[in-house]
Coordinates of C-alpha atoms and ligand atoms in Angstrom, one line a residue:
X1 CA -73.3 31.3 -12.5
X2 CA -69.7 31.7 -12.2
X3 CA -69.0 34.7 -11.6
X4 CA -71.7 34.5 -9.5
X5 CA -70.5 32.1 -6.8
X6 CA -67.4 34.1 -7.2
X7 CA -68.5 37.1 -6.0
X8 CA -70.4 35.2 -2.9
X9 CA -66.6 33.3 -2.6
X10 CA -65.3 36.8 -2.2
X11 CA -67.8 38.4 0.3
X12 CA -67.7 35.6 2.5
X13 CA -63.9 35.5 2.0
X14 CA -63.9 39.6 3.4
X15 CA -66.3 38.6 6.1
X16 CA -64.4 35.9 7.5
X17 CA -61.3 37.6 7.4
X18 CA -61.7 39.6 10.4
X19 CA -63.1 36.1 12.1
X20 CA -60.9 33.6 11.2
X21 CA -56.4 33.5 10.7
X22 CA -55.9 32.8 6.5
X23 CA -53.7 30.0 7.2
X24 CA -53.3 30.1 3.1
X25 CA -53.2 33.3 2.2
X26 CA -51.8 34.1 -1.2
X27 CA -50.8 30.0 -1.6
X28 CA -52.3 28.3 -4.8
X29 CA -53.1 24.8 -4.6
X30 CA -54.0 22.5 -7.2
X31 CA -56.1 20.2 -6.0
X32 CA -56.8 16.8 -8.0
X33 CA -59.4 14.6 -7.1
X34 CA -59.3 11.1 -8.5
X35 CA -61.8 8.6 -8.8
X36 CA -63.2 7.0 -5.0
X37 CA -66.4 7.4 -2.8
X38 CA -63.9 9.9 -0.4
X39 CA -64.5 12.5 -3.6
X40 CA -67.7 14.1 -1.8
X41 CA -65.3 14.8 1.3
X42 CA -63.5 17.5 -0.8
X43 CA -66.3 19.7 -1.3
X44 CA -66.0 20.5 2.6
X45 CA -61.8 20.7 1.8
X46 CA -62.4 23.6 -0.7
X47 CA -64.9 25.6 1.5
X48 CA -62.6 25.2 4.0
X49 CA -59.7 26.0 2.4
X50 CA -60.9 28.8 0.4
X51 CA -61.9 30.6 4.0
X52 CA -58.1 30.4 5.0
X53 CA -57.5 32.4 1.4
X54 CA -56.3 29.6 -0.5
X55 CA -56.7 30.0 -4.1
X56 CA -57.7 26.2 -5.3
X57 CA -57.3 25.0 -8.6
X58 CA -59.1 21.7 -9.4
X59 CA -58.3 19.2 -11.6
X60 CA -60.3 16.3 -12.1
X61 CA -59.6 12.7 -13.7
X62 CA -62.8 11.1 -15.7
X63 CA -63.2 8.6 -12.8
X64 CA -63.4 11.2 -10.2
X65 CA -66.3 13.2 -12.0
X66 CA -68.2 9.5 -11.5
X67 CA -68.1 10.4 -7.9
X68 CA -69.0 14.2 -7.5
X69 CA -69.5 16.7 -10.4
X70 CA -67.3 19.4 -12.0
X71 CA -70.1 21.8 -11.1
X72 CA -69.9 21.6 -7.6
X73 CA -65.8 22.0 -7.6
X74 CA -66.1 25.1 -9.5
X75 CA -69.3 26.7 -7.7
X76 CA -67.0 25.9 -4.0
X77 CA -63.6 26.5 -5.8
X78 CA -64.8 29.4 -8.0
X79 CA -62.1 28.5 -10.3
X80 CA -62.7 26.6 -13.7
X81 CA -62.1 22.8 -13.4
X82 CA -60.2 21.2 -15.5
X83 CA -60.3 17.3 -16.6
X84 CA -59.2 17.4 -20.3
X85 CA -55.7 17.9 -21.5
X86 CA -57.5 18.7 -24.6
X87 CA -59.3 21.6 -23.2
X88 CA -60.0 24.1 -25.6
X89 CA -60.3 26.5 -22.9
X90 CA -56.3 27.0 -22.8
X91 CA -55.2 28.9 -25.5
X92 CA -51.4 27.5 -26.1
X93 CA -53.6 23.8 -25.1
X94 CA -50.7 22.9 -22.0
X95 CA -53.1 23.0 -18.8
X96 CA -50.4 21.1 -17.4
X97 CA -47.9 23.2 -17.5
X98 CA -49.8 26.6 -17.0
X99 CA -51.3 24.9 -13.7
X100 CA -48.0 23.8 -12.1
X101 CA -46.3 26.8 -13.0
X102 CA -46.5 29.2 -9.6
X103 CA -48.7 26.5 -7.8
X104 CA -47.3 26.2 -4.2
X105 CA -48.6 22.8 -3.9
X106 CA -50.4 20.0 -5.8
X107 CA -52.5 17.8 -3.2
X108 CA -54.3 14.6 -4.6
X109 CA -57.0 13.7 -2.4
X110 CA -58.4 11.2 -3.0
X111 CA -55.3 9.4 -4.5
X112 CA -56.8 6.6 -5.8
X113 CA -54.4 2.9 -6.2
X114 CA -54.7 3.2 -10.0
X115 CA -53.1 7.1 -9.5
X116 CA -50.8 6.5 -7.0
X117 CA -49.2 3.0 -9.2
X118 CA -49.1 5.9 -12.5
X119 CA -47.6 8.6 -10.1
X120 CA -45.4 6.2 -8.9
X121 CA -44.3 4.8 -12.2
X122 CA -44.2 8.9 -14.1
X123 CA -46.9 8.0 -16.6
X124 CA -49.1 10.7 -17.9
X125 CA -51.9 9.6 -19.8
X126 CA -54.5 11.9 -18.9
X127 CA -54.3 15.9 -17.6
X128 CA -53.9 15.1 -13.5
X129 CA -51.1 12.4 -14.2
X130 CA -49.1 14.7 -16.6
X131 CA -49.0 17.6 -14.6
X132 CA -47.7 15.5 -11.9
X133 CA -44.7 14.8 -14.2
X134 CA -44.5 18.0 -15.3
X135 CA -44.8 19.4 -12.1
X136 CA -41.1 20.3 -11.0
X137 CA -39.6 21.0 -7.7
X138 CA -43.4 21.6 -6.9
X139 CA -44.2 19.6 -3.7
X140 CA -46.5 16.9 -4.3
X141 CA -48.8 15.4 -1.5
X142 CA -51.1 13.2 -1.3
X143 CA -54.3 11.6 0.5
X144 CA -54.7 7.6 -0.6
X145 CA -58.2 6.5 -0.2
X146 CA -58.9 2.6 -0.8
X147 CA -60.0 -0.6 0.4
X148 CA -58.0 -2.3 2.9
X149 CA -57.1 -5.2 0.8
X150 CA -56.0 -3.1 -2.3
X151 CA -53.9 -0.7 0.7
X152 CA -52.0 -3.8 1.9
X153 CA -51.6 -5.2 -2.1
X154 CA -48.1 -5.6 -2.4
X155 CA -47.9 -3.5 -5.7
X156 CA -49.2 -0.5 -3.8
X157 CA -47.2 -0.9 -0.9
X158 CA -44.0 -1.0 -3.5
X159 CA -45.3 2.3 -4.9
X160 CA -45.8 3.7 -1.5
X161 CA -42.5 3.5 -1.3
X162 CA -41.2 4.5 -4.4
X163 CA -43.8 7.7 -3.9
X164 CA -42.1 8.2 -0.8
X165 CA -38.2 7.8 -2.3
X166 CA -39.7 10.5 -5.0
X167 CA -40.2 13.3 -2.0
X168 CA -43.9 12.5 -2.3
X169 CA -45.3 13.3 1.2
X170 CA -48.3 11.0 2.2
X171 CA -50.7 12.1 4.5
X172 CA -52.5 9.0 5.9
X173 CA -54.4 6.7 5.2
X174 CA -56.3 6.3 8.5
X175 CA -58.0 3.1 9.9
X176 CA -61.1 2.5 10.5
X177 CA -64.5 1.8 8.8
X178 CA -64.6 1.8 4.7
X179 CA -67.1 2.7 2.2
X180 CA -67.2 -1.2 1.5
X181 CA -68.3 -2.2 4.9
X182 CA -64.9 -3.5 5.7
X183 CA -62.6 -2.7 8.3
X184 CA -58.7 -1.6 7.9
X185 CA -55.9 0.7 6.9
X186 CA -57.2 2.5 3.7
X187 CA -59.5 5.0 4.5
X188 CA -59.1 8.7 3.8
X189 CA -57.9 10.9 6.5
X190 CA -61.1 13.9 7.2
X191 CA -61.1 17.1 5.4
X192 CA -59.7 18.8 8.0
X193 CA -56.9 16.9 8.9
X194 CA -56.0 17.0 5.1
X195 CA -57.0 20.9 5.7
X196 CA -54.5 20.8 9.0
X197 CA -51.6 18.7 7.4
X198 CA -51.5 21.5 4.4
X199 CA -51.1 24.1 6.6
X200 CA -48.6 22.2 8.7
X201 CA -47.0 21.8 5.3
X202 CA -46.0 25.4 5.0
X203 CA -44.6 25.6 8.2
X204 CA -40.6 25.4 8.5
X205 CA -39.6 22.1 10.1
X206 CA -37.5 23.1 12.6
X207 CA -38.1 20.4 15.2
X208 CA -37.9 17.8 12.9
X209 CA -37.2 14.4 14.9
X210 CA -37.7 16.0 18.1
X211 CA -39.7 14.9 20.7
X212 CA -41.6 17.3 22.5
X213 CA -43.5 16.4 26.0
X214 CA -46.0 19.9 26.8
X215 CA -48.3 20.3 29.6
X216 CA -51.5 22.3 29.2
X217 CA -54.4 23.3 30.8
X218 CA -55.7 23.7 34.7
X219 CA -55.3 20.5 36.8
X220 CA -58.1 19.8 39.1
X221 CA -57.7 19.0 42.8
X222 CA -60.8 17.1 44.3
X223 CA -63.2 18.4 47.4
X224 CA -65.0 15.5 47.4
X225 CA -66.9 13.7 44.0
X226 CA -68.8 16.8 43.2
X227 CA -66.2 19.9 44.0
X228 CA -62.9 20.6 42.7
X229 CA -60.2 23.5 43.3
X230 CA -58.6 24.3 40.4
X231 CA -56.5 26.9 38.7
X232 CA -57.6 29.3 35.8
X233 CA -56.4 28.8 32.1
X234 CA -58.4 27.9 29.0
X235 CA -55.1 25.7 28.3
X236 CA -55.5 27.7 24.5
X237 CA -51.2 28.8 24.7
X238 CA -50.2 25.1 25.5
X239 CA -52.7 23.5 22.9
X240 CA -51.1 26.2 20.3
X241 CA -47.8 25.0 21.5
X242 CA -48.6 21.4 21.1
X243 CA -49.9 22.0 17.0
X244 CA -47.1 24.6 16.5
X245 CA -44.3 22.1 17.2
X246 CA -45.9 19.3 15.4
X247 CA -46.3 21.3 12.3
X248 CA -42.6 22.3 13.2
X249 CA -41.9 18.7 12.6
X250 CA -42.1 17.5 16.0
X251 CA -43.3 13.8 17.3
X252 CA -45.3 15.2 20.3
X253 CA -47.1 14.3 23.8
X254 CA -50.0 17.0 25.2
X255 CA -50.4 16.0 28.7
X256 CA -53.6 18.0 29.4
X257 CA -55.7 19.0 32.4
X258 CA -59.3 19.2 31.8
X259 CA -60.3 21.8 28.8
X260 CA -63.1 21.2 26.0
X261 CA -60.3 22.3 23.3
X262 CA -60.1 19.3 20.9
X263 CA -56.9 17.8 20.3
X264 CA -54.2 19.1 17.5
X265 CA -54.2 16.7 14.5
X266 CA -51.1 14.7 14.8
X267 CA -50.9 15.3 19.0
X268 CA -50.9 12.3 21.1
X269 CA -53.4 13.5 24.2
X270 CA -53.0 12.1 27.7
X271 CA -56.0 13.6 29.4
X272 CA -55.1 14.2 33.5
X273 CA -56.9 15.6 35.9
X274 CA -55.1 16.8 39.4
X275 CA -51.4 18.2 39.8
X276 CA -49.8 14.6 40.9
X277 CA -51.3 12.5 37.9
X278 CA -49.8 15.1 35.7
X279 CA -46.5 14.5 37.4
X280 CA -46.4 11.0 37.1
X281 CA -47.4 10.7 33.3
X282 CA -45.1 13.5 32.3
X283 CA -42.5 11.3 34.7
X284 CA -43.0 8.6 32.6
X285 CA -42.2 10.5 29.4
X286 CA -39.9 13.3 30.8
X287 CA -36.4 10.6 29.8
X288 CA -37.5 10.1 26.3
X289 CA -38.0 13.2 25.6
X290 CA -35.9 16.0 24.2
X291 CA -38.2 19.0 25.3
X292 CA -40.1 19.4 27.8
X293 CA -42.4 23.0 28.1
X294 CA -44.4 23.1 30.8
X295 CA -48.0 25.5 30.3
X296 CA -49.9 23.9 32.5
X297 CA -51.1 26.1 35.2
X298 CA -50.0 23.7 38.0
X299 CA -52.0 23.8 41.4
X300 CA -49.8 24.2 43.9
X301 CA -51.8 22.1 46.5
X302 CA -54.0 19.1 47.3
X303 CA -56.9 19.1 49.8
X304 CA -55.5 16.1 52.0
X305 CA -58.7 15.2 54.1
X306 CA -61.2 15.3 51.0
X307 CA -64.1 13.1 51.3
X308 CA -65.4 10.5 49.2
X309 CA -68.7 11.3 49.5
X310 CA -70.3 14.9 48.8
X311 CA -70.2 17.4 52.0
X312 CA -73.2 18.3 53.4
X313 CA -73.8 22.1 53.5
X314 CA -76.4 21.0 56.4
X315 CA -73.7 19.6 58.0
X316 CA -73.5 20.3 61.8
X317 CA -70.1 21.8 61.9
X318 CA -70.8 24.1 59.0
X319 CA -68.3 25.3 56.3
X320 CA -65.9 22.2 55.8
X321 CA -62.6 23.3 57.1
X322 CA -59.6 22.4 54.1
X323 CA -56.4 20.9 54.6
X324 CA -53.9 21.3 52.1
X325 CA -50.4 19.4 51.0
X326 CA -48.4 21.3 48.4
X327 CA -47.9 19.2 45.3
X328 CA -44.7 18.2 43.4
X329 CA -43.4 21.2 41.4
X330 CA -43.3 19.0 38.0
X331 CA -41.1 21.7 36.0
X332 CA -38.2 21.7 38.7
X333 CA -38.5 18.0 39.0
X334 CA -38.1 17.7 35.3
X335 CA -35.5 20.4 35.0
X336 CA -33.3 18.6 37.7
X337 CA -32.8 15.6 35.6
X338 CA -29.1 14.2 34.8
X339 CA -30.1 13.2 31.3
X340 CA -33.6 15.3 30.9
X341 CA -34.8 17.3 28.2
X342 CA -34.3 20.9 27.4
X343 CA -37.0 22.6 29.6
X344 CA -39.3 25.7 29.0
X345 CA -41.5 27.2 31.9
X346 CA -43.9 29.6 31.6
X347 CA -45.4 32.1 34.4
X348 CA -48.6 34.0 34.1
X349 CA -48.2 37.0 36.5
X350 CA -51.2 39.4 37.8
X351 CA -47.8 42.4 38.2
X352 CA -44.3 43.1 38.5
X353 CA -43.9 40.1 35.7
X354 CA -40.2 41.0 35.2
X355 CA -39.0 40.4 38.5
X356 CA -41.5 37.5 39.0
X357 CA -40.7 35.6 36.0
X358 CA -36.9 35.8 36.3
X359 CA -36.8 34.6 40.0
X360 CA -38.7 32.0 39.2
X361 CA -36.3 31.0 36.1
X362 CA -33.9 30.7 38.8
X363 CA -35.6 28.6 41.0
X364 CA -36.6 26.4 38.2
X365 CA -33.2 26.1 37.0
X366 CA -34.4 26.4 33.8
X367 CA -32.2 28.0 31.0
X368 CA -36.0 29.6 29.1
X369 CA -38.9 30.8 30.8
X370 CA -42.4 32.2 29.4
X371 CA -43.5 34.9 30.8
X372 CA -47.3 36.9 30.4
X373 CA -49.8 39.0 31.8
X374 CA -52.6 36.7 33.4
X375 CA -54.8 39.6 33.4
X376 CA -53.9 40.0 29.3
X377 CA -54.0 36.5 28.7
X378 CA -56.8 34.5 30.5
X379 CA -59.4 33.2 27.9
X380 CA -57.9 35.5 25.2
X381 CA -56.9 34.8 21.9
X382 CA -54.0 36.7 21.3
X383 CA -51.0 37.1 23.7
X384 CA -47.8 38.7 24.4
X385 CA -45.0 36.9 25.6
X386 CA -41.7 38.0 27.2
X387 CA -38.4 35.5 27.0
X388 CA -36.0 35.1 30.1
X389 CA -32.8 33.8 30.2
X390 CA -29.8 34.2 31.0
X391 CA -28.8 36.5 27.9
X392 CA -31.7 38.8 29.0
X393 CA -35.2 39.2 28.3
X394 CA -36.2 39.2 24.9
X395 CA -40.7 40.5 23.9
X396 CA -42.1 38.6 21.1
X397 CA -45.1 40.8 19.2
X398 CA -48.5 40.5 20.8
X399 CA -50.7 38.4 18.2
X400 CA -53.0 35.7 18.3
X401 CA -51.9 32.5 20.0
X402 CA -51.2 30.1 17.3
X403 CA -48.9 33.1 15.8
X404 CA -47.1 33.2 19.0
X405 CA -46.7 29.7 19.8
X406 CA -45.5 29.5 15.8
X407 CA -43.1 31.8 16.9
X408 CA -41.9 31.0 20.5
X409 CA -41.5 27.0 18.8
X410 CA -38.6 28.8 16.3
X411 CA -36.9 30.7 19.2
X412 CA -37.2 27.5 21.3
X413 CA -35.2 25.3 18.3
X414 CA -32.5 28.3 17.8
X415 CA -31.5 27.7 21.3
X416 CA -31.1 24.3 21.5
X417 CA -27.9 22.9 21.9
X418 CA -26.8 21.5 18.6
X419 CA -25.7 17.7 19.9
X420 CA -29.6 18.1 21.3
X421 CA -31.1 19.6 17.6
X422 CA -29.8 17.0 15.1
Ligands
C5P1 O1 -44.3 27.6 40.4 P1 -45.1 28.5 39.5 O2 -46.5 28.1 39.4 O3 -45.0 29.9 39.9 O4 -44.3 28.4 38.1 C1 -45.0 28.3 36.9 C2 -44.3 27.2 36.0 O5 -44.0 26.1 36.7 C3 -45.1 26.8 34.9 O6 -44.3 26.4 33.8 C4 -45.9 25.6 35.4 O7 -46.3 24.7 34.4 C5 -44.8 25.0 36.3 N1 -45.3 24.3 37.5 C6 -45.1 22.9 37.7 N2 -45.5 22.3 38.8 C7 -46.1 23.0 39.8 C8 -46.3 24.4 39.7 C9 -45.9 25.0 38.5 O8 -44.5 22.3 36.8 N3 -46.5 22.4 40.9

C-alpha cells in the first residue's frame, strides 16, 4: 500500500506541477501532530502541502493517534510515521536525531497544552518532545489548539511566553467556536492559514515592522443603483502585493475595490467601492503608514448627475446624457504629504510605456513607479514589470504575479531610506 500511494503522491505531484507554484519545493518538514480534535484538520495540511512539493515527515505522539490514525498520515504524507522512539524501524534507534537533521522546519499542529508546557520546559519523554530538544537551530513553529479556559490558564500563558523567549514562532490560536461548544481564544488556525504562514515562513523578512497601506482593484463609479463605470483590473498584482509584504514581515492594510479574490491571510481588507471612498480610507491611514503603493486602477471621474433610481431606456429623451467630475488623484495627494510614507505608483500602459510611466513619476512626485503592459497584464497571471526612478529604469523578469510582487517587495525595502527601514 505504500508504495502505492507513493506513486499516486508522485503523479499527482507531476500533474500539478505545471498548474500550481511549489511554494515548498525541496523543503522537508516535520510535522508533529499532538493529541486534540484539530488532528483531522491536518490530513487536508499534508495534501496541501505535499502539492506545493513539500516533503513531510510525520511524527505522532500516542495521544494524537487517539484522534486520527497513523494510516491516514502515511497514505497523504507518503512517508513512514513515526510515534516510537523505540522504533525498530531506525537502524542506529535515534529517530530524533535522524529526523531533525536537514529538516527545514518542525511545525506542531496541533500543539496541544500538555506539549506546549514540555516544549516549554525542554522535557523529552516521548519521540515528538525529544526531537524538539534535539532539534538545533532548526526553527520550530507551532499551531496551539485548546479550549479557551485551558488557553487563558495562567501556566500556559507563562509558557507562551517562555516558547516565545525560546525563538518558538506561534502561529495563532484564532477565536471563535471550539470543539467543546464554547466560545474563545483557543482554536486552531485552518489548514491553510497554517499552509500560508509556512510559506510566509520562508520568505526573507525584509519589511519587518513596517506598515504597509496598498490599494487594489477597479473602483466603481455609480450610473444609478443598477449601472456602474468602472476601470479594468482583476486587482490580482495588488492582492500579490498585499501577501508578499506581509510574508515580508509587514503589518498591512488592502484597501480594495470590488474583486472576488479572497483576502491574503494576515491582510486587514477595507472593501471600497468608487475612487473618493478609496481616497478617504486610504486618507485616514496614509500618516500612519510607512508605505504606501498604490495598484488600484483609480477612475479618473464621477458621473455627477447619477440618479437614484434606475434610468429608463424607454425614457423620452433617450440615451442618458453623462456628466462627469474628475476625482481626487489619491497617489499625488498621498505623495504630497509633509510627513507621509514612502510611495510606489504603478501605470498600466496600452504603448509607449517608457515615456508614459516616467512622466507620470514626475507628476506624481514619486521617487518609484510600476510600470506594465495593460495589454500583457489584464487578467493574466504572470507579469512583467519595469522600475522608474530617478537612477533609471530598471526590468524585473516576467513571471507569475506572486513571484513578482515577492520580488518588487525586496527592491521596494533596498530603497527605503534607512531612518524609514529600522
Ligand atoms: O493617473 P494615472 O491613472 O495615470 O496613474 C496611475 C497611478 O496613480 C496608479 O498608481 C494609481 O493607483 C494612481 N491613481 C490614484 N488616483 C487616481 C488615479 C490614479 O491614486 N485618481
Amino acid at each position: 500500500m505504500n508504495s502505492c500511494a507513493g506513486a499516486v503522491k508522485d503523479a499527482n505531484a507531476s500533474n500539478r506541477e505545471s498548474r500550481i507554484m511549489l511554494e515548498l519545493a525541496n523543503k522537508r518538514i516535520v510535522l508533529g501532530l499532538t493529541g486534540g480534535i484539530a488532528c483531522y484538520k491536518l490530513a487536508e495540511f499534508v495534501r496541501r502541502a505535499g502539492e506545493h512539493g513539500a516533503t513531510i515527515d510525520v511524527v505522532m505522539t500516542p495521544a494524537a493517534t487517539q484522534f486520527i490514525t497513523p494510516v491516514t498520515m502515511q497514505a497523504l504524507s507518503g512517508r513512514p510515521v513515526f510515534i516510537d522512539p523505540w522504533d525498530a524501524r531506525v537502524p542506529n534507534n535515534m529517530a530524533h536525531i535522524n529526523l531533525t537533521r536537514g529538516a527545514d522546519a518542525i511545525l506542531i499542529a496541533p500543539a496541544s497544552t500538555d506539549f506546549m508546557a514540555k516544549l516549554a520546559h525542554g522535557m523529552a519523554d516521548d519521540l515528538l518532545s525529544t526531537l524538539c530538544v534535539a532539534r538545533g537551530d532548526c526553527p520550530l513553529l507551532i499551531a496551539p489548539a485548546m479550549n479557551r479556559e485551558m488557553w487563558l490558564n495562567p501556566a500556559t500563558q507563562r509558557n507562551v511566553a517562555l516558547l516565545r523567549q525560546d525563538g518558538v514562532q506561534l502561529l495563532g490560536p484564532a477565536e471563535g467556536e471550539q470543539a467543546c461548544g464554547e466560545v474563545g481564544s483557543g482554536r486552531m488556525i485552518e489548514p491553510d492559514q497554517i499552509l500560508a504562514e509556512l510559506i510566509a515562513f520562508f520568505q526573507p523578512k525584509v519589511l519587518e515592522g513596517q506598515r504597509v497601506l496598498i490599494t487594489a482593484g477597479p473602483t466603481s463609479e455609480r450610473i444609478d443603483p443598477v449601472r456602474v463605470i468602472t476601470n479594468r483590473s482583476s486587482g490580482k498584482t495588488g492582492f500579490a502585493i498585499a501577501q508578499a509584504a506581509r510574508e515580508a514581515g509587514a503589518e498591512v492594510i488592502l484597501i480594495s475595490g470590488p474583486t472576488p479574490l479572497p483576502t491574503p491571510y494576515g491582510v486587514t481588507r477595507i472593501p471600497v467601492e468608487s475612487a473618493r471612498q478609496m481616497h478617504a480610507a486610504v486618507m485616514q491611514h496614509a500618516s500612519s503608514s510607512d508605505v504606501f503603493i498604490s495598484v488600484a486602477a483609480v477612475a479618473d471621474w464621477h458621473v455627477v448627475n447619477r440618479s437614484d433610481q434606475k434610468l429608463k431606456k424607454t425614457a423620452a429623451g433617450g440615451a442618458p446624457q453623462l456628466e462627469f467630475g474628475p476625482n481626487p488623484d489619491i497617489l499625488a495627494e498621498v505623495a504630497a504629504l509633509q510627513t507621509g510614507p514612502w510611495c510606489v505608483g504603478f501605470a498600466a500602459e496600452t504603448e509607449n510605456l517608457v515615456e508614459h510611466a516616467e512622466a507620470k513619476r514626475r507628476r506624481k512626485g514619486v521617487p518609484l513607479l510600476v510600470g506594465n503592459l495593460a495589454q500583457h497584464v489584464m487578467d493574466a497571471d504572470i507579469t512583467e514589470l519595469v522600475l522608474f526612478e530617478d537612477a533609471g529604469r530598471t526590468s524585473l523578469t516576467p513571471q507569475p504575479k506572486l513571484q513578482a510582487a515577492r520580488a518588487l517587495v525586496r527592491e521596494i525595502a533596498r530603497r527605503l531610506p534607512k531612518t524609514n527601514n529600522t
